[in-house]
């Protein structure tokens, strides 16, 4: 057998197994897995001794080149996928936004255009629906057929993205029929708006009021409502960026009842807390995203949720805005600070470090949370999300003991600060491959813009 690439001596880690094996790669796919694969016919051999060989990370929640809050997120599909690759993430699912009055196809076409010539790794889209008259419901079926089988709906941001309950329920009923999945931003936007207006009237304009005006109960209420609507519609629901124990309890209860309810959290909720919002001056703006940061005690509840499968995925909600000029748009009014934070680059290391290196869960569970379950839930498995003969050779050679201190000085995201500045993580991706091409090695980027493919995803089929 001839191979383009042979990876020898590594410890292969999947969601279910850990074993010593060589991997042969040909034509961008894994074509051989064996105790010792003959190496005479390999164009290149990589020695992975003392390293873990894992499937590339899948980040199912990113916002690249996204117009929001009077500006546009700072990473485009080139800089964003490049930074993701440095961190061991080789597939993204971003969001195509349907603005009011537009067809869903217009959204899909617009985001395809943003990505096509720029993405350095493979990518897919969810569709954000902000306007759903009955005449538009058929368009959901068409998108599912074209490989976009998931839709993000908002219960927050009134007047911008928020949908009313009737539209949410109709969308859910449609996905129950067409094999789609609803991704829900669960916060009670109406109640939050009342609290926000009161804060502004009282002169509370500093960044920390972004967090103080969005209580955990508003997230828990919306999470419970989303679950109830999905149950009535007979649809699966995936709660995005879950930030607090109150909402986690609603997901846990629903899963205990056997409902197809899933949820993700993000590294910012696992590592950061309300204390970050108290940073001096306007620094708290670096942590303005929704849902907001919570009291510190929620962090351990979320880690335990990941361990116990009450949470199934860690994504980033990467939505970067530079501190200078972008976050500063809200200098005198926290409601004008563009909502979002940068995280695409460090998800894998942060979850490995806090999850595996700290002894909370196994390396297999790490792979499940960051790659396998995202692939299964969102129609990419087994092409992505595992190491198996026939799967794409999206692979990470990971050093589980190497340490790195995160800093904006060394990161690759196009943003002038890091939410995780100064945090030292254990576990670093050293070589990253996308469909068998080495795209990161020796801390150098070797990929190229436009080489990422759009991934047509299959319908929801459970996990
Ligand atoms: O603050 C956030 N999360 N910005 C991105 C948009 C969203 O709600 O996911
Ligand atoms: Zn959201
Ligand atoms: Zn988001």
CSV table of C-alpha atoms and ligand atoms in Angstrom, one decimal:
chain,number,residue,atom,x,y,z
A,1,UNK,CA,0.0,0.0,0.0
A,2,UNK,CA,1.2,3.5,-0.8
A,3,UNK,CA,0.6,6.4,1.6
A,4,UNK,CA,0.9,10.1,1.3
A,5,UNK,CA,1.5,10.2,5.0
A,6,UNK,CA,2.2,7.7,7.7
A,7,UNK,CA,1.9,8.6,11.4
A,8,UNK,CA,3.8,6.1,13.5
A,9,UNK,CA,4.3,5.3,17.2
A,10,UNK,CA,1.4,7.5,18.4
A,11,UNK,CA,-1.3,6.9,20.9
A,12,UNK,CA,-4.6,7.0,19.0
A,13,UNK,CA,-7.5,8.5,21.1
A,14,UNK,CA,-11.1,8.4,20.0
A,15,UNK,CA,-14.3,8.9,21.9
A,16,UNK,CA,-14.3,5.2,22.9
A,17,UNK,CA,-10.7,3.9,22.7
A,18,UNK,CA,-7.1,4.6,23.4
A,19,UNK,CA,-4.5,2.4,21.7
A,20,UNK,CA,-1.0,2.4,20.1
A,21,UNK,CA,-1.3,2.3,16.3
A,22,UNK,CA,0.2,3.6,13.0
A,23,UNK,CA,-2.1,5.5,10.7
A,24,UNK,CA,-1.8,5.6,6.9
A,25,UNK,CA,-3.3,8.5,5.0
A,26,UNK,CA,-4.0,8.6,1.2
A,27,UNK,CA,-6.0,11.0,-0.8
A,28,UNK,CA,-7.0,13.0,2.3
A,29,UNK,CA,-8.5,10.0,4.1
A,30,UNK,CA,-7.4,7.5,6.6
A,31,UNK,CA,-6.8,4.3,4.7
A,32,UNK,CA,-5.0,2.1,7.2
A,33,UNK,CA,-4.8,1.7,11.0
A,34,UNK,CA,-2.5,-1.0,12.3
A,35,UNK,CA,-0.1,-2.1,15.0
A,36,UNK,CA,2.7,-1.6,12.5
A,37,UNK,CA,1.9,-0.4,9.0
A,38,UNK,CA,4.7,-0.9,6.4
A,39,UNK,CA,6.5,2.4,5.9
A,40,UNK,CA,8.4,1.8,2.7
A,41,UNK,CA,5.8,3.4,0.5
A,42,UNK,CA,5.0,6.5,2.4
A,43,UNK,CA,5.8,9.9,1.0
A,44,UNK,CA,6.2,11.3,4.5
A,45,UNK,CA,6.5,9.7,7.9
A,46,UNK,CA,5.6,11.6,11.1
A,47,UNK,CA,6.9,10.1,14.3
A,48,UNK,CA,4.2,10.7,17.0
A,49,UNK,CA,6.1,9.0,19.9
A,50,UNK,CA,4.8,10.3,23.3
A,51,UNK,CA,2.0,12.1,21.5
A,52,UNK,CA,-1.7,11.6,21.3
A,53,UNK,CA,-3.2,11.3,17.8
A,54,UNK,CA,-6.8,12.6,17.9
A,55,UNK,CA,-9.5,13.6,15.5
A,56,UNK,CA,-9.4,17.3,14.6
A,57,UNK,CA,-11.6,19.5,16.7
A,58,UNK,CA,-15.0,20.6,15.5
A,59,UNK,CA,-16.3,24.0,16.7
A,60,UNK,CA,-20.0,24.2,16.0
A,61,UNK,CA,-20.5,27.8,17.1
A,62,UNK,CA,-18.5,30.6,15.5
A,63,UNK,CA,-19.3,34.0,14.0
A,64,UNK,CA,-16.7,34.9,11.4
A,65,UNK,CA,-17.1,38.1,9.4
A,66,UNK,CA,-20.4,38.8,11.1
A,67,UNK,CA,-22.0,42.2,11.1
A,68,UNK,CA,-23.2,42.9,14.6
A,69,UNK,CA,-23.6,45.8,17.0
A,70,UNK,CA,-22.7,48.4,14.4
A,71,UNK,CA,-19.5,46.7,13.4
A,72,UNK,CA,-18.2,43.4,12.0
A,73,UNK,CA,-16.5,40.6,13.9
A,74,UNK,CA,-12.7,41.0,13.5
A,75,UNK,CA,-11.8,37.5,12.1
A,76,UNK,CA,-12.9,36.6,8.6
A,77,UNK,CA,-12.9,33.0,7.3
A,78,UNK,CA,-9.2,33.2,6.5
A,79,UNK,CA,-7.9,34.5,9.8
A,80,UNK,CA,-10.5,32.6,11.8
A,81,UNK,CA,-9.9,29.2,10.3
A,82,UNK,CA,-6.2,29.8,10.5
A,83,UNK,CA,-6.4,30.6,14.2
A,84,UNK,CA,-8.7,27.6,14.7
A,85,UNK,CA,-6.1,25.4,13.0
A,86,UNK,CA,-3.3,26.6,15.4
A,87,UNK,CA,-5.5,25.4,18.2
A,88,UNK,CA,-6.3,21.9,16.7
A,89,UNK,CA,-9.8,22.7,15.3
A,90,UNK,CA,-10.2,21.6,11.7
A,91,UNK,CA,-13.9,22.1,11.1
A,92,UNK,CA,-16.2,25.0,11.9
A,93,UNK,CA,-19.9,25.4,11.7
A,94,UNK,CA,-20.6,29.2,11.4
A,95,UNK,CA,-23.9,31.0,11.1
A,96,UNK,CA,-25.5,32.4,8.0
A,97,UNK,CA,-27.9,35.2,9.1
A,98,UNK,CA,-31.3,35.7,7.4
A,99,UNK,CA,-32.2,39.4,7.9
A,100,UNK,CA,-35.8,40.5,8.1
A,101,UNK,CA,-37.6,40.2,4.7
A,102,UNK,CA,-34.8,38.0,3.2
A,103,UNK,CA,-35.1,34.5,2.0
A,104,UNK,CA,-33.1,31.8,3.8
A,105,UNK,CA,-31.3,31.1,0.6
A,106,UNK,CA,-30.1,34.7,0.4
A,107,UNK,CA,-28.4,34.2,3.8
A,108,UNK,CA,-26.8,30.9,2.8
A,109,UNK,CA,-25.5,32.4,-0.5
A,110,UNK,CA,-24.1,35.4,1.3
A,111,UNK,CA,-22.1,33.4,3.8
A,112,UNK,CA,-20.9,30.9,1.2
A,113,UNK,CA,-19.4,33.9,-0.6
A,114,UNK,CA,-17.7,35.1,2.6
A,115,UNK,CA,-16.1,31.7,3.1
A,116,UNK,CA,-15.4,30.2,-0.3
A,117,UNK,CA,-12.1,31.8,-1.2
A,118,UNK,CA,-10.9,32.3,2.3
A,119,UNK,CA,-11.5,29.3,4.5
A,120,UNK,CA,-8.3,27.3,5.2
A,121,UNK,CA,-10.2,24.4,6.7
A,122,UNK,CA,-13.5,22.7,6.1
A,123,UNK,CA,-16.7,24.5,7.2
A,124,UNK,CA,-20.4,24.3,7.3
A,125,UNK,CA,-23.3,26.6,8.2
A,126,UNK,CA,-26.3,26.8,10.5
A,127,UNK,CA,-28.9,29.3,9.4
A,128,UNK,CA,-30.1,32.0,11.8
A,129,UNK,CA,-33.8,32.7,11.2
A,130,UNK,CA,-35.0,36.2,12.3
A,131,UNK,CA,-38.2,36.4,10.3
A,132,UNK,CA,-40.5,33.4,9.6
A,133,UNK,CA,-43.8,34.1,7.9
A,134,UNK,CA,-45.6,30.8,7.0
A,135,UNK,CA,-44.6,31.3,3.3
A,136,UNK,CA,-41.0,30.8,4.4
A,137,UNK,CA,-41.4,27.5,6.1
A,138,UNK,CA,-40.8,25.5,2.9
A,139,UNK,CA,-37.4,27.2,2.6
A,140,UNK,CA,-36.3,25.4,5.8
A,141,UNK,CA,-36.9,22.0,4.0
A,142,UNK,CA,-34.9,23.1,1.0
A,143,UNK,CA,-31.9,24.1,3.2
A,144,UNK,CA,-32.0,20.8,5.0
A,145,UNK,CA,-31.8,19.1,1.6
A,146,UNK,CA,-28.9,21.3,0.7
A,147,UNK,CA,-26.8,20.3,3.7
A,148,UNK,CA,-27.8,23.0,6.2
A,149,UNK,CA,-30.0,21.0,8.6
A,150,UNK,CA,-29.7,23.3,11.7
A,151,UNK,CA,-31.3,26.6,12.5
A,152,UNK,CA,-30.4,29.0,15.2
A,153,UNK,CA,-33.3,30.9,16.8
A,154,UNK,CA,-33.1,33.7,19.4
A,155,UNK,CA,-35.3,34.2,22.4
A,156,UNK,CA,-33.1,37.3,23.1
A,157,UNK,CA,-32.1,40.6,21.3
A,158,UNK,CA,-35.6,42.0,20.8
A,159,UNK,CA,-35.9,44.0,17.6
A,160,UNK,CA,-32.7,42.5,16.2
A,161,UNK,CA,-32.8,38.7,16.1
A,162,UNK,CA,-35.6,37.7,18.6
A,163,UNK,CA,-38.4,35.5,17.3
A,164,UNK,CA,-41.8,35.2,19.1
A,165,UNK,CA,-42.9,31.9,20.6
A,166,UNK,CA,-45.4,31.1,17.8
A,167,UNK,CA,-42.7,31.4,15.1
A,168,UNK,CA,-40.3,29.3,17.3
A,169,UNK,CA,-42.9,26.7,17.7
A,170,UNK,CA,-43.7,26.6,13.9
A,171,UNK,CA,-39.9,26.3,13.1
A,172,UNK,CA,-39.7,23.4,15.6
A,173,UNK,CA,-42.6,21.6,14.1
A,174,UNK,CA,-41.0,22.0,10.7
A,175,UNK,CA,-37.7,20.6,11.8
A,176,UNK,CA,-39.5,17.7,13.5
A,177,UNK,CA,-40.7,16.8,10.0
A,178,UNK,CA,-37.7,17.6,7.8
A,179,UNK,CA,-34.9,16.1,9.9
A,180,UNK,CA,-33.4,19.4,11.1
A,181,UNK,CA,-32.2,20.6,14.5
A,182,UNK,CA,-33.0,23.8,16.3
A,183,UNK,CA,-30.1,25.6,18.1
A,184,UNK,CA,-31.6,27.9,20.7
A,185,UNK,CA,-30.2,31.1,22.2
A,186,UNK,CA,-32.2,30.8,25.4
A,187,UNK,CA,-32.5,34.1,27.4
A,188,UNK,CA,-35.8,35.9,28.1
A,189,UNK,CA,-35.1,39.0,25.9
A,190,UNK,CA,-38.2,40.9,26.9
A,191,UNK,CA,-37.6,40.7,30.6
A,192,UNK,CA,-33.9,41.5,30.2
A,193,UNK,CA,-34.8,44.6,28.1
A,194,UNK,CA,-36.9,45.9,31.0
A,195,UNK,CA,-34.0,45.5,33.4
A,196,UNK,CA,-31.5,47.0,31.0
A,197,UNK,CA,-33.7,50.1,30.4
A,198,UNK,CA,-34.0,50.6,34.2
A,199,UNK,CA,-30.2,50.3,34.7
A,200,UNK,CA,-29.6,52.9,32.0
A,201,UNK,CA,-32.2,55.3,33.5
A,202,UNK,CA,-30.3,54.9,36.8
A,203,UNK,CA,-27.1,55.9,35.1
A,204,UNK,CA,-25.5,52.4,35.3
A,205,UNK,CA,-23.6,52.4,32.0
A,206,UNK,CA,-20.3,50.5,32.8
A,207,UNK,CA,-19.6,47.2,31.2
A,208,UNK,CA,-20.4,45.2,34.3
A,209,UNK,CA,-24.0,46.1,34.0
A,210,UNK,CA,-24.2,44.0,30.9
A,211,UNK,CA,-23.8,41.0,33.2
A,212,UNK,CA,-25.9,42.4,36.1
A,213,UNK,CA,-28.9,43.0,33.9
A,214,UNK,CA,-29.1,39.4,32.5
A,215,UNK,CA,-30.0,37.2,35.4
A,216,UNK,CA,-29.4,33.4,35.4
A,217,UNK,CA,-33.2,33.1,35.9
A,218,UNK,CA,-33.8,34.7,32.5
A,219,UNK,CA,-31.6,32.0,30.9
A,220,UNK,CA,-33.2,29.2,32.9
A,221,UNK,CA,-36.7,30.3,32.0
A,222,UNK,CA,-36.0,30.5,28.3
A,223,UNK,CA,-34.2,27.2,28.4
A,224,UNK,CA,-37.2,25.5,30.0
A,225,UNK,CA,-39.5,27.3,27.5
A,226,UNK,CA,-37.4,26.1,24.6
A,227,UNK,CA,-37.5,22.6,25.9
A,228,UNK,CA,-41.3,22.7,26.4
A,229,UNK,CA,-41.9,24.1,22.9
A,230,UNK,CA,-39.6,21.4,21.4
A,231,UNK,CA,-41.3,18.7,23.3
A,232,UNK,CA,-44.7,19.8,22.0
A,233,UNK,CA,-43.4,20.0,18.5
A,234,UNK,CA,-41.6,16.7,18.7
A,235,UNK,CA,-38.3,18.2,17.7
A,236,UNK,CA,-34.7,17.9,19.0
A,237,UNK,CA,-33.3,21.1,20.5
A,238,UNK,CA,-29.7,22.1,21.2
A,239,UNK,CA,-29.2,24.9,23.7
A,240,UNK,CA,-26.2,27.1,22.7
A,241,UNK,CA,-23.7,28.8,24.9
A,242,UNK,CA,-25.2,27.6,28.2
A,243,UNK,CA,-23.6,29.6,31.0
A,244,UNK,CA,-25.1,28.7,34.4
A,245,UNK,CA,-26.3,26.0,36.7
A,246,UNK,CA,-29.9,27.2,36.6
A,247,UNK,CA,-30.2,26.4,32.9
A,248,UNK,CA,-28.1,23.3,33.2
A,249,UNK,CA,-30.7,21.9,35.7
A,250,UNK,CA,-33.4,22.4,33.1
A,251,UNK,CA,-31.4,20.5,30.5
A,252,UNK,CA,-30.6,17.7,33.0
A,253,UNK,CA,-34.2,17.3,33.9
A,254,UNK,CA,-35.3,17.1,30.3
A,255,UNK,CA,-32.6,14.5,29.4
A,256,UNK,CA,-33.6,12.5,32.5
A,257,UNK,CA,-37.1,12.4,30.9
A,258,UNK,CA,-35.5,11.0,27.7
A,259,UNK,CA,-36.1,14.0,25.5
A,260,UNK,CA,-33.7,14.8,22.6
A,261,UNK,CA,-32.3,17.8,24.4
A,262,UNK,CA,-28.7,18.8,24.1
A,263,UNK,CA,-26.5,21.6,25.2
A,264,UNK,CA,-23.1,23.2,24.7
A,265,UNK,CA,-21.1,25.4,27.0
A,266,UNK,CA,-18.0,27.4,26.1
A,267,UNK,CA,-14.5,27.9,27.6
A,268,UNK,CA,-15.3,31.4,28.8
A,269,UNK,CA,-18.0,30.0,31.2
A,270,UNK,CA,-15.6,27.4,32.4
A,271,UNK,CA,-12.7,29.7,33.2
A,272,UNK,CA,-14.0,33.2,33.7
A,273,UNK,CA,-16.6,34.8,36.1
A,274,UNK,CA,-18.3,38.0,37.1
A,275,UNK,CA,-15.0,39.0,38.7
A,276,UNK,CA,-13.6,39.7,35.2
A,277,UNK,CA,-16.3,42.3,34.7
A,278,UNK,CA,-14.9,44.3,37.6
A,279,UNK,CA,-11.6,44.9,35.7
A,280,UNK,CA,-10.5,48.6,36.0
A,281,UNK,CA,-11.7,51.3,33.7
A,282,UNK,CA,-13.4,50.0,30.6
A,283,UNK,CA,-11.5,46.6,30.6
A,284,UNK,CA,-14.7,44.8,31.6
A,285,UNK,CA,-15.8,45.3,28.0
A,286,UNK,CA,-13.5,42.5,26.9
A,287,UNK,CA,-15.9,40.1,28.6
A,288,UNK,CA,-19.2,41.5,27.2
A,289,UNK,CA,-20.9,38.7,25.5
A,290,UNK,CA,-24.3,36.9,25.9
A,291,UNK,CA,-25.2,35.1,28.0
A,292,UNK,CA,-22.9,37.0,30.4
A,293,UNK,CA,-20.3,35.7,32.8
A,294,UNK,CA,-21.7,34.3,36.0
A,295,UNK,CA,-20.6,33.9,39.7
A,296,UNK,CA,-17.6,31.7,40.0
A,297,UNK,CA,-19.4,28.7,41.6
A,298,UNK,CA,-21.2,28.0,38.3
A,299,UNK,CA,-17.9,26.9,36.7
A,300,UNK,CA,-17.5,23.7,38.6
A,301,UNK,CA,-21.2,22.8,37.9
A,302,UNK,CA,-20.5,23.2,34.2
A,303,UNK,CA,-17.4,21.0,34.4
A,304,UNK,CA,-19.4,18.4,36.2
A,305,UNK,CA,-22.2,18.7,33.6
A,306,UNK,CA,-19.6,17.9,30.9
A,307,UNK,CA,-18.3,15.0,32.8
A,308,UNK,CA,-21.8,13.6,33.4
A,309,UNK,CA,-23.1,14.2,29.9
A,310,UNK,CA,-25.7,16.8,31.0
A,311,UNK,CA,-23.7,18.9,28.6
A,312,UNK,CA,-22.5,17.2,25.4
A,313,UNK,CA,-20.4,19.8,23.5
A,314,UNK,CA,-17.9,22.6,24.1
A,315,UNK,CA,-17.9,25.2,21.3
A,316,UNK,CA,-16.5,28.7,21.5
A,317,UNK,CA,-19.1,31.2,20.3
A,318,UNK,CA,-16.1,32.9,18.8
A,319,UNK,CA,-17.3,36.4,18.0
A,320,UNK,CA,-14.2,38.7,18.3
A,321,UNK,CA,-14.3,42.5,18.5
A,322,UNK,CA,-11.1,44.5,19.1
A,323,UNK,CA,-10.9,46.4,22.4
A,324,UNK,CA,-9.7,49.5,20.6
A,325,UNK,CA,-12.4,51.0,18.3
A,326,UNK,CA,-14.9,48.1,18.4
A,327,UNK,CA,-15.6,47.4,22.1
A,328,UNK,CA,-15.0,51.2,22.6
A,329,UNK,CA,-18.2,51.9,20.7
A,330,UNK,CA,-19.9,51.3,24.1
A,331,UNK,CA,-17.5,53.5,26.1
A,332,UNK,CA,-20.4,55.4,27.6
A,333,UNK,CA,-23.2,52.8,27.4
A,334,UNK,CA,-22.8,49.1,27.9
A,335,UNK,CA,-25.7,48.4,25.5
A,336,UNK,CA,-23.6,49.7,22.7
A,337,UNK,CA,-20.6,47.4,23.3
A,338,UNK,CA,-20.6,44.8,20.5
A,339,UNK,CA,-21.5,41.5,22.1
A,340,UNK,CA,-18.9,38.7,21.7
A,341,UNK,CA,-15.5,37.4,22.6
A,342,UNK,CA,-12.6,35.7,20.9
A,343,UNK,CA,-11.9,32.0,21.7
A,344,UNK,CA,-11.6,29.9,18.5
A,345,UNK,CA,-7.9,29.2,19.0
A,346,UNK,CA,-7.7,27.9,22.5
A,347,UNK,CA,-10.8,25.7,23.0
A,348,UNK,CA,-9.0,22.4,22.6
A,349,UNK,CA,-6.2,23.2,25.0
A,350,UNK,CA,-8.5,24.9,27.6
A,351,UNK,CA,-10.8,21.9,27.7
A,352,UNK,CA,-7.9,19.4,27.7
A,353,UNK,CA,-6.2,21.3,30.4
A,354,UNK,CA,-9.2,21.8,32.7
A,355,UNK,CA,-10.8,18.5,31.9
A,356,UNK,CA,-8.1,15.9,31.3
A,357,UNK,CA,-4.9,17.3,32.8
A,358,UNK,CA,-6.8,18.4,35.9
A,359,UNK,CA,-8.3,14.9,36.3
A,360,UNK,CA,-12.0,15.7,35.8
A,361,UNK,CA,-12.5,13.4,32.8
A,362,UNK,CA,-10.7,11.1,30.4
A,363,UNK,CA,-9.0,12.0,27.1
A,364,UNK,CA,-11.8,9.9,25.4
A,365,UNK,CA,-14.4,12.2,26.9
A,366,UNK,CA,-12.4,15.2,25.7
A,367,UNK,CA,-12.5,13.9,22.1
A,368,UNK,CA,-16.2,13.2,22.5
A,369,UNK,CA,-17.0,16.8,23.7
A,370,UNK,CA,-14.8,18.6,21.2
A,371,UNK,CA,-15.1,16.5,18.1
A,372,UNK,CA,-17.2,13.3,18.0
A,373,UNK,CA,-20.5,14.5,19.5
A,374,UNK,CA,-20.4,17.8,17.5
A,375,UNK,CA,-20.0,15.6,14.3
A,376,UNK,CA,-22.8,13.2,15.3
A,377,UNK,CA,-25.3,15.9,16.3
A,378,UNK,CA,-24.7,18.0,13.2
A,379,UNK,CA,-24.5,15.4,10.5
A,380,UNK,CA,-20.8,15.1,9.9
A,381,UNK,CA,-20.1,11.7,11.4
A,382,UNK,CA,-18.2,9.5,10.5
A,383,UNK,CA,-16.5,11.6,7.8
A,384,UNK,CA,-15.4,13.9,10.6
A,385,UNK,CA,-15.2,13.4,14.4
A,386,UNK,CA,-13.3,10.1,14.6
A,387,UNK,CA,-10.3,8.1,13.6
A,388,UNK,CA,-11.5,5.3,11.4
A,389,UNK,CA,-10.7,3.9,7.9
A,390,UNK,CA,-12.5,6.0,5.4
A,391,UNK,CA,-12.8,9.1,7.7
A,392,UNK,CA,-11.2,12.4,6.6
A,393,UNK,CA,-7.6,12.7,7.8
A,394,UNK,CA,-8.3,15.7,10.0
A,395,UNK,CA,-5.9,14.9,12.7
A,396,UNK,CA,-4.1,16.5,15.6
A,397,UNK,CA,-0.8,15.4,17.0
A,398,UNK,CA,-1.2,16.6,20.6
A,399,UNK,CA,1.5,16.9,23.2
A,400,UNK,CA,-0.4,16.2,26.5
A,401,UNK,CA,2.3,17.5,28.9
A,402,UNK,CA,3.5,20.6,27.1
A,403,UNK,CA,2.5,23.9,28.8
A,404,UNK,CA,1.6,27.2,27.2
A,405,UNK,CA,0.7,30.5,28.6
A,406,UNK,CA,-2.1,32.2,26.6
A,407,UNK,CA,-1.4,35.7,25.4
A,408,UNK,CA,-2.6,38.2,22.8
A,409,UNK,CA,1.1,38.7,22.0
A,410,UNK,CA,1.4,35.2,20.6
A,411,UNK,CA,-2.1,34.2,19.5
A,412,UNK,CA,-3.2,34.1,15.9
A,413,UNK,CA,-6.7,35.5,16.1
A,414,UNK,CA,-7.1,39.0,14.5
A,415,UNK,CA,-8.0,40.7,17.8
A,416,UNK,CA,-6.0,42.9,20.2
A,417,UNK,CA,-6.7,41.1,23.4
A,418,UNK,CA,-7.2,37.6,24.8
A,419,UNK,CA,-10.0,36.7,27.2
A,420,UNK,CA,-7.7,34.1,28.7
A,421,UNK,CA,-4.5,36.3,29.0
A,422,UNK,CA,-2.0,34.8,31.4
A,423,UNK,CA,-3.8,31.4,31.8
A,424,UNK,CA,-1.3,28.5,31.6
A,425,UNK,CA,-2.7,25.4,29.9
A,426,UNK,CA,-1.3,21.9,29.8
A,427,UNK,CA,-1.7,20.1,26.5
A,428,UNK,CA,-0.9,21.7,23.1
A,429,UNK,CA,-1.5,20.6,19.5
A,430,UNK,CA,1.8,20.4,17.7
A,431,UNK,CA,0.9,19.1,14.2
A,432,UNK,CA,-2.5,19.7,12.6
A,433,UNK,CA,-3.8,18.1,9.4
A,434,UNK,CA,-6.8,18.9,7.3
A,435,UNK,CA,-7.7,16.1,4.9
A,436,UNK,CA,-4.2,14.8,5.1
A,437,UNK,CA,-2.5,18.1,4.4
A,438,UNK,CA,-0.2,19.4,7.3
A,439,UNK,CA,-1.5,22.9,7.9
A,440,UNK,CA,0.2,23.6,11.2
A,441,UNK,CA,3.7,22.4,12.2
A,442,UNK,CA,6.5,23.9,14.3
A,443,UNK,CA,4.1,26.8,15.2
A,444,UNK,CA,4.0,27.8,11.5
A,445,UNK,CA,0.9,27.9,9.3
A,446,UNK,CA,1.3,25.8,6.1
A,447,UNK,CA,-2.3,25.9,4.8
A,448,UNK,CA,-3.8,28.2,2.3
A,449,UNK,CA,-6.8,30.4,1.9
A,450,UNK,CA,-9.6,28.8,-0.2
A,451,UNK,CA,-8.5,25.2,0.4
A,452,UNK,CA,-11.3,24.5,2.9
A,453,UNK,CA,-14.4,22.8,1.5
A,454,UNK,CA,-18.0,23.5,2.3
A,455,UNK,CA,-19.5,20.4,4.1
A,456,UNK,CA,-22.9,19.4,3.1
A,457,UNK,CA,-24.3,17.9,6.3
A,458,UNK,CA,-26.7,15.1,6.8
A,459,UNK,CA,-30.0,15.3,8.8
A,460,UNK,CA,-30.1,15.0,12.5
A,461,UNK,CA,-29.9,11.3,13.5
A,462,UNK,CA,-29.4,11.4,17.2
A,463,UNK,CA,-26.1,10.6,18.9
B,1,LIG,O1,-22.3,37.7,22.6
B,1,LIG,C1,-22.5,36.8,21.8
B,1,LIG,N1,-22.7,35.6,22.2
B,1,LIG,N2,-22.3,37.2,20.5
B,1,LIG,C2,-22.6,36.3,19.4
B,1,LIG,C3,-24.0,36.2,19.1
B,1,LIG,C4,-24.7,35.1,19.9
B,1,LIG,O2,-25.7,35.4,20.6
B,1,LIG,O3,-24.3,34.0,19.8
B,2,LIG,ZN1,-26.4,33.4,20.9
B,3,LIG,ZN1,-23.1,32.8,19.1
